[in-house]
XYZ file of C-alpha atoms in Angstrom:
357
model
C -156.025 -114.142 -78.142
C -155.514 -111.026 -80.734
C -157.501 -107.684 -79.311
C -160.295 -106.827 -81.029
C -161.854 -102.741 -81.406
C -166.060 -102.643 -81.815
C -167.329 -99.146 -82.147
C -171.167 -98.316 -82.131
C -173.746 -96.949 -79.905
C -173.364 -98.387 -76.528
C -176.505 -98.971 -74.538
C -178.077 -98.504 -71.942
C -176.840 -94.892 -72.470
C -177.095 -94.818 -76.075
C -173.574 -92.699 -76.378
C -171.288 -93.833 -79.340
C -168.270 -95.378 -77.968
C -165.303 -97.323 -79.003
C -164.137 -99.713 -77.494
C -161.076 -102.571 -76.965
C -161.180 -105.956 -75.935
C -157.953 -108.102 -74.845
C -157.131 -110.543 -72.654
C -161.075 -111.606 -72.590
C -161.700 -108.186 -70.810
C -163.043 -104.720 -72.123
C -160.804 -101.800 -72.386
C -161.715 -98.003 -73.367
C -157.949 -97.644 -73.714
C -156.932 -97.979 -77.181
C -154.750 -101.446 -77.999
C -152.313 -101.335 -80.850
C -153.006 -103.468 -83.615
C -156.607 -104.456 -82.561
C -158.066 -106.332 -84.887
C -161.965 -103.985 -85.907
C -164.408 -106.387 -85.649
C -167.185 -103.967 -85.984
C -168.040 -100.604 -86.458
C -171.662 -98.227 -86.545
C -173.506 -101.179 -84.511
C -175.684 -101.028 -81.439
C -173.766 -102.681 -78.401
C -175.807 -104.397 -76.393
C -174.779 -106.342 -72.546
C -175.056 -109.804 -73.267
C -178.217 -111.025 -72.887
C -179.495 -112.688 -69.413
C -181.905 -115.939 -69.067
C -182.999 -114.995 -64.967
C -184.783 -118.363 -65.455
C -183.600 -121.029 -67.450
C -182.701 -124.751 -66.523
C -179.440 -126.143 -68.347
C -179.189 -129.803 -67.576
C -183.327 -130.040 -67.055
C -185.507 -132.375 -69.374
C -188.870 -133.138 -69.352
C -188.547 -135.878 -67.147
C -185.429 -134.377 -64.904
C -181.533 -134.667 -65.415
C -180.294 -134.654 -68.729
C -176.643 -135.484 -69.201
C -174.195 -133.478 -68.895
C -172.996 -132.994 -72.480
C -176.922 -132.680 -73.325
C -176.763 -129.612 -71.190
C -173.800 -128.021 -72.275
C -175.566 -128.314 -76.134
C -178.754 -126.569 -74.148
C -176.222 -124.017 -73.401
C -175.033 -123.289 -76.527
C -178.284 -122.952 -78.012
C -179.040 -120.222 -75.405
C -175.647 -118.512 -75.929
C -175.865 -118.600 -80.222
C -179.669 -116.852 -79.316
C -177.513 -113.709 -77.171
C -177.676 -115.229 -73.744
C -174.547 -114.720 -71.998
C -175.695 -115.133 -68.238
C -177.949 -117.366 -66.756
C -179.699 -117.860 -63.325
C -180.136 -121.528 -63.385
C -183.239 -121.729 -60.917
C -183.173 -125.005 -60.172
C -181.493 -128.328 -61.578
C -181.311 -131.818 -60.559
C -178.142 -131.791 -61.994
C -174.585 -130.556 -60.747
C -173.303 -128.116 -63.708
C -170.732 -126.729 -62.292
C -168.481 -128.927 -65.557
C -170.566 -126.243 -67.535
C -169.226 -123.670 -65.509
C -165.425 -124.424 -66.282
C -166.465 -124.002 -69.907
C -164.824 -120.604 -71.533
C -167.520 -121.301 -74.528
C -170.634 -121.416 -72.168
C -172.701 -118.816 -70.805
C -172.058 -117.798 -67.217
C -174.366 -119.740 -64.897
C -175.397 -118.698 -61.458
C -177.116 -121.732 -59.771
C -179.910 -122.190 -57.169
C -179.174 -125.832 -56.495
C -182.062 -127.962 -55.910
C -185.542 -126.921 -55.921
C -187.091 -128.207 -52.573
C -190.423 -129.664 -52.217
C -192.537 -132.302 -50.610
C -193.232 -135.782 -51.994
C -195.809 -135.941 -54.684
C -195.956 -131.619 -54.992
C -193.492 -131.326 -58.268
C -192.606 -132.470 -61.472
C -191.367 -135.846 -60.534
C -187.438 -136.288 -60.316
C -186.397 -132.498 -60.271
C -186.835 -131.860 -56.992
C -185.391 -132.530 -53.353
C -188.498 -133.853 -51.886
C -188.496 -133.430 -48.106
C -190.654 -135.881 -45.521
C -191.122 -132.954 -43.201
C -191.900 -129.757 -43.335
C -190.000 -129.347 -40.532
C -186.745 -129.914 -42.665
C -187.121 -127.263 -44.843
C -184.864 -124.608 -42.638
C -182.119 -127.308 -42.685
C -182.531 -128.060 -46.316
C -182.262 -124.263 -47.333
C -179.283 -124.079 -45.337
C -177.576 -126.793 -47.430
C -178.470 -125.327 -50.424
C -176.821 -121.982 -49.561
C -173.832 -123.445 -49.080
C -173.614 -125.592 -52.206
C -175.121 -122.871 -54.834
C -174.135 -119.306 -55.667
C -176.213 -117.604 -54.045
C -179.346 -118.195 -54.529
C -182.162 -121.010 -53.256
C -184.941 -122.416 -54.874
C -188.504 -123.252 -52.949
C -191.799 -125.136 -54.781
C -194.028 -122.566 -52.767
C -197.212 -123.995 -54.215
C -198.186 -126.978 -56.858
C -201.274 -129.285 -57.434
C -203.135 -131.269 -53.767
C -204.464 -133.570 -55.574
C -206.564 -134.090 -52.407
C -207.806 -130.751 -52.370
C -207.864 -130.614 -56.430
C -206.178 -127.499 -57.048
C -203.201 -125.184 -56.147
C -201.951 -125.269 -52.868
C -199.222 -124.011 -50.479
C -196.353 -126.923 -49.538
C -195.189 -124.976 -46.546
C -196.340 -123.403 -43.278
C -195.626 -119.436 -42.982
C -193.496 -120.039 -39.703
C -191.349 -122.765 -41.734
C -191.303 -120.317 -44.346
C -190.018 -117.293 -42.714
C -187.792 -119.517 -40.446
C -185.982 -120.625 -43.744
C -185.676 -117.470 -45.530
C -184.155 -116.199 -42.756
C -181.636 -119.046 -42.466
C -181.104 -117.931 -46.229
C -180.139 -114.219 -45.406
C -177.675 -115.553 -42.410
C -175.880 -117.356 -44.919
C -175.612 -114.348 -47.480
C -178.356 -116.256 -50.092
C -181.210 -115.151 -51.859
C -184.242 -117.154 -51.798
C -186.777 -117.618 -55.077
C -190.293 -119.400 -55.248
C -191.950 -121.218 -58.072
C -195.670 -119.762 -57.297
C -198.999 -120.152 -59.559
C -201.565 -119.246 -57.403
C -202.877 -117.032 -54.949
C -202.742 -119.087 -51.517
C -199.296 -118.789 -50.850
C -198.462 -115.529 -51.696
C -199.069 -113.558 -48.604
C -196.567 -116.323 -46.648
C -193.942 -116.092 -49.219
C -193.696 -112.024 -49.204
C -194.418 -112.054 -45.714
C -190.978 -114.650 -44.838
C -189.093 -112.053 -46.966
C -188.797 -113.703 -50.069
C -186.427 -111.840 -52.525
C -187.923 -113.133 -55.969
C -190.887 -114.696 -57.268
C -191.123 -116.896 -60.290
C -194.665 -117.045 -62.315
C -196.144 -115.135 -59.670
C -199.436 -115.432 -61.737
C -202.050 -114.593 -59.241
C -200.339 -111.433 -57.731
C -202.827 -108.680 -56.768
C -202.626 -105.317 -57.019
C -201.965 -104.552 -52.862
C -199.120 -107.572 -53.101
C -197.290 -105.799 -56.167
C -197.210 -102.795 -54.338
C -195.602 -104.398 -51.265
C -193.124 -106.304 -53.594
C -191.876 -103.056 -54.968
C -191.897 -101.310 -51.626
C -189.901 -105.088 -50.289
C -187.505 -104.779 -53.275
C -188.975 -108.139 -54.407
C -188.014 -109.196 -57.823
C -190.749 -110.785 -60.043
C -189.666 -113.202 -63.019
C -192.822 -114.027 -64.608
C -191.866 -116.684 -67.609
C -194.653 -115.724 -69.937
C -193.817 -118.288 -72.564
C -194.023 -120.719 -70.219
C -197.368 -119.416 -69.061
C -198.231 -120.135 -72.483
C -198.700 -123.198 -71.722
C -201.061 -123.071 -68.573
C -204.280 -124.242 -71.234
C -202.765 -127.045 -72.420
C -202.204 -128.126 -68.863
C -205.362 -127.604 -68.019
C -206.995 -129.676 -70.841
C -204.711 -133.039 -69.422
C -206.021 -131.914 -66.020
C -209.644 -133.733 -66.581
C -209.632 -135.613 -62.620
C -208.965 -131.936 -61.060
C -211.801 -129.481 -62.636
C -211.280 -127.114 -60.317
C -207.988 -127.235 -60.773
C -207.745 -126.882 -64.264
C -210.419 -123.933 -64.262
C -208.056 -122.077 -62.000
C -204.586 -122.451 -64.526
C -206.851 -121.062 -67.013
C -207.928 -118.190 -65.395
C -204.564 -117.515 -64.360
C -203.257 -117.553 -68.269
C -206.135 -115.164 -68.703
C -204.703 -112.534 -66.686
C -200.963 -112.907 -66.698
C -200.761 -109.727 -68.941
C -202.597 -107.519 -67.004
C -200.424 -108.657 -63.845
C -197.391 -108.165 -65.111
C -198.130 -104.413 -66.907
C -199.754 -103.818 -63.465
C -196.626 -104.841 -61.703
C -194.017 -102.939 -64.138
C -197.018 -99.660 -63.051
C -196.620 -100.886 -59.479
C -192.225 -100.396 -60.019
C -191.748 -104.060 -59.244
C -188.566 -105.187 -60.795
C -189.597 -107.440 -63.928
C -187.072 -109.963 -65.156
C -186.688 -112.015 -68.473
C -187.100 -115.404 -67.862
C -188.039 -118.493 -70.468
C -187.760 -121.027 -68.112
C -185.916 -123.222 -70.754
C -185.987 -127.032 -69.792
C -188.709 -129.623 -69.343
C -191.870 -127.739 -71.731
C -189.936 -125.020 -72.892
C -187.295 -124.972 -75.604
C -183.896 -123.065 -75.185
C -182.951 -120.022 -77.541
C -185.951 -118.236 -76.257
C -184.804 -115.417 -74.821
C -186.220 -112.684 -77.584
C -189.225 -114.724 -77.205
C -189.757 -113.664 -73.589
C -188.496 -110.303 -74.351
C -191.224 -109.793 -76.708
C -193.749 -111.065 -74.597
C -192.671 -108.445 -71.988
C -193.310 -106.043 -74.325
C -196.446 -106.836 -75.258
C -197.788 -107.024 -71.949
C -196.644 -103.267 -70.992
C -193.249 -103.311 -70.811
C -191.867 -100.290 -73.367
C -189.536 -101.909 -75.481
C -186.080 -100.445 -73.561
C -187.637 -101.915 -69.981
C -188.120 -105.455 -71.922
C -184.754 -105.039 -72.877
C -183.142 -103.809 -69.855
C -185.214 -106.678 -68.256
C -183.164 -109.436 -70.238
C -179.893 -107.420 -70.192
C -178.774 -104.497 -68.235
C -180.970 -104.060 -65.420
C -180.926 -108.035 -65.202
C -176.926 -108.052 -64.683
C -177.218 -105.324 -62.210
C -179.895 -107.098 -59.998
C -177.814 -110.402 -60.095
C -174.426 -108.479 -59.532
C -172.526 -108.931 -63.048
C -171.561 -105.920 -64.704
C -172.321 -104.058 -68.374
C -170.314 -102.708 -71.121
C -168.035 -100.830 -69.006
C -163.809 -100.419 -68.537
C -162.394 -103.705 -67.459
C -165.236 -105.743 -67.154
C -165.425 -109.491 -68.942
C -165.880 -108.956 -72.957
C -169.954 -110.248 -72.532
C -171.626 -108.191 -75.046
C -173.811 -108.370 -78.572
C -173.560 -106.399 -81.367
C -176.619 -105.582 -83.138
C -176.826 -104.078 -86.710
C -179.624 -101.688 -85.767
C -181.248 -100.526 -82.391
C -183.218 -103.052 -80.117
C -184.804 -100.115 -78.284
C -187.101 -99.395 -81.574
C -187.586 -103.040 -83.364
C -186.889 -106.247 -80.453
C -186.944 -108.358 -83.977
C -183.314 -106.885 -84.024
C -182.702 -109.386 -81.198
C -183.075 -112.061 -83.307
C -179.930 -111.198 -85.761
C -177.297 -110.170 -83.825
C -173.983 -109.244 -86.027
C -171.459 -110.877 -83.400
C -172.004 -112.587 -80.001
C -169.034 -112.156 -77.781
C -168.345 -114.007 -74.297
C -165.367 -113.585 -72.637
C -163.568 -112.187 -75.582
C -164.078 -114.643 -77.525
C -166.433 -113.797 -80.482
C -168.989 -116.489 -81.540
C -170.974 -115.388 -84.943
């Protein structure tokens, strides 16, 4: 592979720069006979999808060359590092890939029968086996499990919890023995206090947080990856929801007021995430999308950047634009900070070294 030398302003510190990349890494050494590939750009860590599902369809696995093309689709859009979330399908083949985004998976998401999306999910008989089912998770994945913390009782006709609070906490701490993270799907509001009070470390959706709850996830360090696009689609839920009223009255609400949770939560100094949650209802690609939904629900435009880029990479320990790390980065013909549109053209996407675009 022939080095390559990219000069422009470097964010997040916005300092011109020039820099080298060989042997897939970056160097602030100069190479001899690099090869410019661009110069007077705005050079951008590659972008990060904290919640996307590679390998997930509508109605669960997809093949595996199916989900290496929903990779590619996310990488051509600037996303160089994904958090899988959960995925009923074993991608590590993606993984071995030098064209493919980096993936980070969750594993399975664990749930109870009939309280998911039917055929994505590990669906325990017992509560009781959820400590024993995290535990297996956090050995298989990389560092991270996945929990269905509430869904749809059709008995009870709305949102409910799936797991007792001693269950919970017994699991999340089985988690943190075994050096993993632990994430929640969550809608609504009843199984909040359980899930921040086992010591959760993310939420996803997280739709119903209150005020008091933000401010104990920022003073917990607990990460919030809200998914507003896929929020988006919380009405149209609702209207196929016609046996469960109650139900469907409650998703709407909960559309209704993402926005102001979220710009209370970024007040609040929870950590806010990019997150499309690509697979099953929502497209891949998405990732500006979700960046400029941030935005307009309080973000400033360098937080919904950082949120899908820097700050992302840091909170899931992969590194920036900086000497010797892997060649992940996106150059940009003007600066993201001032029009997020600029997302949507980048001049060169380059993973590993390797430049695509």
């Amino acid at each position: 592979m022939s080095a390559l030398h990219v000069s422009g302003t470097v964010l997040p510190d916005g300092s011109p720069r020039e820099l080298w990349i060989t042997d897939g890494r970056i160097s602030f050494e100069p190479v001899p006979g690099a090869e410019t590939l661009a110069t007077g750009g705005f050079l951008v860590p590659g972008l990060v999808d904290a919640h996307c599902h590679p390998g997930l369809g509508p109605r669960g696995a997809v093949p595996v060359a199916d989900a290496a093309e929903q990779a590619v689709t996310d990488r051509d859009a600037g996303t160089l590092l994904i958090r899988d979330c959960g995925l009923p399908l074993d991608v590590r083949p993606l993984q071995a890939r030098a064209d493919l985004p980096t993936i980070i998976r969750c594993g399975r998401h664990l749930a109870l029968p009939k309280r998911y999306v039917p055929g994505f999910a590990i669906e325990l008989d017992d509560v009781a086996l959820l400590p024993e089912a995290v535990a297996e998770q956090a050995r298989d994945g990389d560092g991270w499990v996945k929990l269905v913390g509430d869904w749809i009782d059709r008995g009870e006709g709305d949102l409910a919890p799936l797991w007792p609070d001693d269950v919970l906490a017994e699991a999340v701490g089985v988690a943190h023995d075994l050096g993993a993270r632990v994430t929640a799907h969550v809608f609504g509001e009843a199984a909040l206090p359980g899930l921040i009070n086992a010591g959760i470390d993310c939420l996803e959706h997280g739709t119903a947080l209150n005020p008091d709850q933000l401010g104990e996830l920022a003073r917990r360090d607990v990460a919030l990856v809200p998914t507003l696009i896929n929020i988006e689609n919380f009405p149209g839920i609702a209207d196929q929801a016609t046996k469960y009223p109650t139900y469907a009255a409650h998703m709407r609400a909960l559309h209704a007021g993402v926005a102001d949770m979220v710009s209370a939560a970024v007040e609040a100094g929870v950590r806010v995430f990019a997150g499309t949650d690509a697979g099953g209802m929502v497209a891949h690609g998405l990732i500006a999308d979700e960046v400029e939904a941030l935005h307009r629900a309080g973000m400033t435009r360098e937080q919904a950047l950082a949120s899908a880029s820097w700050a992302a990479r840091e909170w899931l320990g992969r590194p920036g634009i900086s000497d010797g790390a892997p060649a992940d980065l996106i150059v940009y013909p003007a600066d993201p900070r001032e029009d997020l549109a600029v997302l949507r053209h980048p001049s060169h996407i380059v993973l590993r070294g390797t430049v695509f675009g």
